[in-house]
């Protein structure tokens, strides 16, 4: 083993004299000084520290006078990745979407379409256009067998409001680009029922404004008296509305509870104890009506009855809303307890040797340390990962978020009836540009995404970020004594990240790749609580966080589809568990008795779908894996990948609620496994939120007794959190606590730990003689010192808006963007 210079590990010198007096480059060993020398060094260093350290007011520049002499670091722009395959899961471009809209609008299609940016409910219009993913068999033939690339297709959703009765239909269009060969057909094979019009999405944020104004105007005098505000559709309105989902049970109606909040920053934390139950079924607004009014636990059959109780003073009133300074619900910095040295910028990562991952921006393709993957993006759930390979072998064909559930509790009509499925609102269309240096490290590489909406298309330049970081802990290490025992491997991680802000909540999606072949999938939450009105009757449903504001108890569960291909397409589901046994053996000593109590491993295969709706075992004694029974490692063990629980592995607490009766059955388990089918591409749909009694996609119908023995299998894995709110959730929840994850990690997939291939490692040898020196080998990976380029000024931009013709439009003001983003979560009325 060679003895390597430690020159690269010396700290930066702060003066030219110190540089000259630094340790000679010829020194190649780590000395092991005597205790007397150690004490002498310690005494000298303490004196230097006490008498020569800079004062608190000394600037960083004064302490680092020699850094300007360092050479400039090499370029840290991304290295282009080379891939000779196309991204089969790429989004439609803006021109492609425009071309498809034009083709669908032609008279020969027979759809009688109205432009969706001006269409009303009782007209036919295009709600959604996006790419439709190819069959797996065709994709693999192209990726692995040099077949031609699958033909490209699109999916279009049309709201047929002009039909009698009105309905919604999905269509497949292709092949693309549009030509004489292009045709369309209705897409039905992936759904379990028709799509009722009352489960529809929304074309415009203000679609219910006129109806709401019909009853808020007569209420103005009352709301001004009891809440100190009004909602008249004027710029100076002081109250805003919000709706609860689901809007329907089985599609036969469309009704929702409306709540009211003070129009202040973070309005979700300024609730008023005032609600209306409204019916907005069908396309005829004249039939829409208010069914109930609830104020302070008092129920009224109409707006007039409520106003009458206020006028005759029989209304039991609640305390006037908190007035004055509402900055507590903003993100403005608190100055009550300044942190020492907090005026200095914190540490940041710098790749002195340049970035170590490669990116093909156009193809959305990323490689790093033996890993490679394609990225996809869609309106419903945003970022997805495809054809994930490690060391040349496909590990995961498809890793796609499916749905995000949030079910609330409370002693009021709004919280008690809220069960969001955020796919309805579009996790992908809710993705925002990253804040450089805050959402992602400064060295991150940003990738764009495009989504197509009823009013046009949006592209975001910083929709996805990719970065590598030192985890701050070794991946493996040991302090040993014999030759080859003493060393460590650095724990680097590559992260692919996207963040969606759906109304009040922000979801951070992280896909984290490690050197040993492990992949962690993590979701973290921040943003605002959906606050409720606090009084003593809410005690069991949350926690008081302000005078009249509570955080309401709720569960988050996020579902992922994980199509693992472990050492090939054919896999089996292995259940490994441990139990306690008592063993009697003749060699046990009599003084301890002949019985020993110890653990015992049981391995069994789950061979049928009906037995594959799973929860993690108690005390996590065991787990589940995909293995290929026909492919073994050098030691004769089936090659596999384990599904390991990570942070906060939960499933839904409440089973049996009518508002989540059958539309989120996947949330009942930690994971479930099915045989892969093209007719079962997803565990949910955008319409499922509004159809708990009879969903478009019923996950339980995936389980029909099929074999799981050496089949192409899919795992449906959940992460989430039981959110018991607390005062520290104001103004926003913290990602360090509100986080959940799972791991996909090798299980006898290799013959040994392949992270030992990493050159960013060190191997030490103990001194051969008393008082001698350590030798070490760092595999010639030297720490380089150079001057990083200056950080660019902070900027936040990247949103491009295109109309239905594909023409770039002017940027929208904040209020317009806010209306589109918050939708039914926050309705600002317009006259």
PDB file of N, CA and C in Angstrom, residues 70-100:
ATOM      1  N   UNK A  70      -5.668  31.923  -4.982  1.00  0.00           N
ATOM      2  CA  UNK A  70      -6.070  30.599  -5.446  1.00  0.00           C
ATOM      3  C   UNK A  70      -6.505  30.655  -6.897  1.00  0.00           C
ATOM      4  N   UNK A  71      -6.265  29.562  -7.623  1.00  0.00           N
ATOM      5  CA  UNK A  71      -6.721  29.493  -9.002  1.00  0.00           C
ATOM      6  C   UNK A  71      -8.242  29.357  -9.038  1.00  0.00           C
ATOM      7  N   UNK A  72      -8.837  29.773 -10.132  1.00  0.00           N
ATOM      8  CA  UNK A  72     -10.284  29.684 -10.306  1.00  0.00           C
ATOM      9  C   UNK A  72     -10.685  28.225 -10.480  1.00  0.00           C
ATOM     10  N   UNK A  73     -11.772  27.809  -9.823  1.00  0.00           N
ATOM     11  CA  UNK A  73     -12.253  26.436  -9.968  1.00  0.00           C
ATOM     12  C   UNK A  73     -12.686  26.173 -11.399  1.00  0.00           C
ATOM     13  N   UNK A  74     -12.614  24.917 -11.780  1.00  0.00           N
ATOM     14  CA  UNK A  74     -13.071  24.539 -13.108  1.00  0.00           C
ATOM     15  C   UNK A  74     -14.576  24.737 -13.219  1.00  0.00           C
ATOM     16  N   UNK A  75     -15.028  24.804 -14.433  1.00  0.00           N
ATOM     17  CA  UNK A  75     -16.442  25.059 -14.711  1.00  0.00           C
ATOM     18  C   UNK A  75     -17.306  23.996 -14.042  1.00  0.00           C
ATOM     19  N   UNK A  76     -18.352  24.451 -13.358  1.00  0.00           N
ATOM     20  CA  UNK A  76     -19.262  23.502 -12.699  1.00  0.00           C
ATOM     21  C   UNK A  76     -20.602  23.400 -13.424  1.00  0.00           C
ATOM     22  N   UNK A  77     -20.633  23.776 -14.687  1.00  0.00           N
ATOM     23  CA  UNK A  77     -21.838  23.535 -15.465  1.00  0.00           C
ATOM     24  C   UNK A  77     -21.962  22.044 -15.734  1.00  0.00           C
ATOM     25  N   UNK A  78     -23.171  21.550 -15.969  1.00  0.00           N
ATOM     26  CA  UNK A  78     -23.349  20.095 -16.103  1.00  0.00           C
ATOM     27  C   UNK A  78     -22.621  19.535 -17.314  1.00  0.00           C
ATOM     28  N   UNK A  79     -22.081  18.356 -17.147  1.00  0.00           N
ATOM     29  CA  UNK A  79     -21.439  17.646 -18.247  1.00  0.00           C
ATOM     30  C   UNK A  79     -22.535  16.966 -19.062  1.00  0.00           C
ATOM     31  N   UNK A  80     -22.538  17.133 -20.375  1.00  0.00           N
ATOM     32  CA  UNK A  80     -23.594  16.500 -21.171  1.00  0.00           C
ATOM     33  C   UNK A  80     -23.554  14.981 -21.065  1.00  0.00           C
ATOM     34  N   UNK A  81     -24.699  14.382 -20.822  1.00  0.00           N
ATOM     35  CA  UNK A  81     -24.800  12.926 -20.818  1.00  0.00           C
ATOM     36  C   UNK A  81     -25.014  12.440 -22.244  1.00  0.00           C
ATOM     37  N   UNK A  82     -24.435  11.300 -22.550  1.00  0.00           N
ATOM     38  CA  UNK A  82     -24.575  10.733 -23.889  1.00  0.00           C
ATOM     39  C   UNK A  82     -25.520   9.543 -23.833  1.00  0.00           C
ATOM     40  N   UNK A  83     -26.599   9.618 -24.580  1.00  0.00           N
ATOM     41  CA  UNK A  83     -27.572   8.533 -24.639  1.00  0.00           C
ATOM     42  C   UNK A  83     -28.115   8.458 -26.059  1.00  0.00           C
ATOM     43  N   UNK A  84     -28.084   7.277 -26.633  1.00  0.00           N
ATOM     44  CA  UNK A  84     -28.536   7.133 -28.019  1.00  0.00           C
ATOM     45  C   UNK A  84     -29.982   6.685 -28.116  1.00  0.00           C
ATOM     46  N   UNK A  85     -30.700   6.760 -27.013  1.00  0.00           N
ATOM     47  CA  UNK A  85     -32.115   6.411 -26.994  1.00  0.00           C
ATOM     48  C   UNK A  85     -32.951   7.660 -26.727  1.00  0.00           C
ATOM     49  N   UNK A  86     -34.167   7.647 -27.216  1.00  0.00           N
ATOM     50  CA  UNK A  86     -35.082   8.748 -26.966  1.00  0.00           C
ATOM     51  C   UNK A  86     -35.791   8.535 -25.627  1.00  0.00           C
ATOM     52  N   UNK A  87     -36.227   9.630 -25.038  1.00  0.00           N
ATOM     53  CA  UNK A  87     -37.031   9.560 -23.818  1.00  0.00           C
ATOM     54  C   UNK A  87     -38.467   9.242 -24.222  1.00  0.00           C
ATOM     55  N   UNK A  88     -38.873   7.999 -23.982  1.00  0.00           N
ATOM     56  CA  UNK A  88     -40.211   7.543 -24.391  1.00  0.00           C
ATOM     57  C   UNK A  88     -41.310   8.126 -23.516  1.00  0.00           C
ATOM     58  N   UNK A  89     -40.929   8.783 -22.413  1.00  0.00           N
ATOM     59  CA  UNK A  89     -41.912   9.276 -21.446  1.00  0.00           C
ATOM     60  C   UNK A  89     -41.902  10.800 -21.361  1.00  0.00           C
ATOM     61  N   UNK A  90     -41.323  11.437 -22.378  1.00  0.00           N
ATOM     62  CA  UNK A  90     -41.233  12.894 -22.398  1.00  0.00           C
ATOM     63  C   UNK A  90     -42.614  13.517 -22.559  1.00  0.00           C
ATOM     64  N   UNK A  91     -42.779  14.708 -21.995  1.00  0.00           N
ATOM     65  CA  UNK A  91     -44.037  15.442 -22.112  1.00  0.00           C
ATOM     66  C   UNK A  91     -44.228  15.942 -23.545  1.00  0.00           C
ATOM     67  N   UNK A  92     -45.461  16.239 -23.893  1.00  0.00           N
ATOM     68  CA  UNK A  92     -45.739  16.903 -25.158  1.00  0.00           C
ATOM     69  C   UNK A  92     -45.155  18.304 -25.132  1.00  0.00           C
ATOM     70  N   UNK A  93     -44.592  18.727 -26.235  1.00  0.00           N
ATOM     71  CA  UNK A  93     -44.117  20.100 -26.343  1.00  0.00           C
ATOM     72  C   UNK A  93     -45.307  21.030 -26.564  1.00  0.00           C
ATOM     73  N   UNK A  94     -45.066  22.330 -26.428  1.00  0.00           N
ATOM     74  CA  UNK A  94     -46.137  23.306 -26.675  1.00  0.00           C
ATOM     75  C   UNK A  94     -46.638  23.204 -28.115  1.00  0.00           C
ATOM     76  N   UNK A  95     -45.764  23.148 -29.140  1.00  0.00           N
ATOM     77  CA  UNK A  95     -46.282  22.995 -30.516  1.00  0.00           C
ATOM     78  C   UNK A  95     -47.088  21.712 -30.716  1.00  0.00           C
ATOM     79  N   UNK A  96     -46.665  20.612 -30.088  1.00  0.00           N
ATOM     80  CA  UNK A  96     -47.432  19.367 -30.221  1.00  0.00           C
ATOM     81  C   UNK A  96     -48.834  19.528 -29.642  1.00  0.00           C
ATOM     82  N   UNK A  97     -48.942  20.163 -28.466  1.00  0.00           N
ATOM     83  CA  UNK A  97     -50.253  20.370 -27.852  1.00  0.00           C
ATOM     84  C   UNK A  97     -51.135  21.254 -28.736  1.00  0.00           C
ATOM     85  N   UNK A  98     -50.558  22.289 -29.311  1.00  0.00           N
ATOM     86  CA  UNK A  98     -51.312  23.177 -30.200  1.00  0.00           C
ATOM     87  C   UNK A  98     -51.819  22.402 -31.407  1.00  0.00           C
ATOM     88  N   UNK A  99     -50.967  21.567 -31.976  1.00  0.00           N
ATOM     89  CA  UNK A  99     -51.348  20.783 -33.156  1.00  0.00           C
ATOM     90  C   UNK A  99     -52.495  19.822 -32.831  1.00  0.00           C
ATOM     91  N   UNK A 100     -52.437  19.197 -31.659  1.00  0.00           N
ATOM     92  CA  UNK A 100     -53.505  18.259 -31.283  1.00  0.00           C
ATOM     93  C   UNK A 100     -54.810  19.004 -31.040  1.00  0.00           C
TER      94      UNK A 100
END
